[in-house]
Coordinates of C-alpha atoms in Angstrom, one line a residue:
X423 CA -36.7 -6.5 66.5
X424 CA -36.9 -3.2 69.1
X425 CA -33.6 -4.0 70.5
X426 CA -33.0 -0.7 72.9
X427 CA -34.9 1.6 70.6
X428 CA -37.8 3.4 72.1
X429 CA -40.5 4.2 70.2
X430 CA -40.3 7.9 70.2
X431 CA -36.7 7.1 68.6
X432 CA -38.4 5.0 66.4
X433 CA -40.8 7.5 64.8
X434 CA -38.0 10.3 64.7
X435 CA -36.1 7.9 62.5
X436 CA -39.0 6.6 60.6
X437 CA -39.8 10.9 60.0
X438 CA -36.5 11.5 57.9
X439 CA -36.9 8.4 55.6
X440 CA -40.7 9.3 54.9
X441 CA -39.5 12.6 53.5
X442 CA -37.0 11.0 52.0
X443 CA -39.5 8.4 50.0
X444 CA -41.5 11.6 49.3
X445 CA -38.6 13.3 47.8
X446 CA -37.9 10.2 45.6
X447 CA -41.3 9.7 44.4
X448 CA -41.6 13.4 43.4
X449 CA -38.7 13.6 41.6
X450 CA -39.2 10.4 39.5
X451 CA -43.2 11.8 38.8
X452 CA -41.5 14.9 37.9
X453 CA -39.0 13.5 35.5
X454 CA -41.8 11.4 33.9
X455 CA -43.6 14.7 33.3
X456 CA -41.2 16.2 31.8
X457 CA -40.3 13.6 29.6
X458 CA -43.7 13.0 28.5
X459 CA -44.0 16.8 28.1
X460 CA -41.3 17.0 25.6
X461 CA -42.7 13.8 23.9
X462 CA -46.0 15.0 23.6
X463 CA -44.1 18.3 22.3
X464 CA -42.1 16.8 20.0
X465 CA -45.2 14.9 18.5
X466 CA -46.7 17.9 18.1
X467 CA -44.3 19.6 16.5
X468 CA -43.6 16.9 14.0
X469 CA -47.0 17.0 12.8

């Protein structure tokens, strides 16, 4: 599994690719939001 990776190597690569999740998941809540923002808008407006 570990094949000549330390585990101070591994957290250093696991610390990028947790940000990078983060990033991902923010920007997909974010688009939702906004989406839902101009539906709810939209609905609004048509009334």
């Amino acid at each position: 599994m570990k094949e000549g990776t330390t585990s101070s190597g591994q957290t250093a690569a696991q610390q990028p690719s947790v940000l990078n999740t983060l990033g991902r998941v923010q920007g997909r809540v974010q688009g939702l939001w906004f989406g839902w923002t101009l539906l709810h808008g939209a609905s609004l407006l048509s009334r």
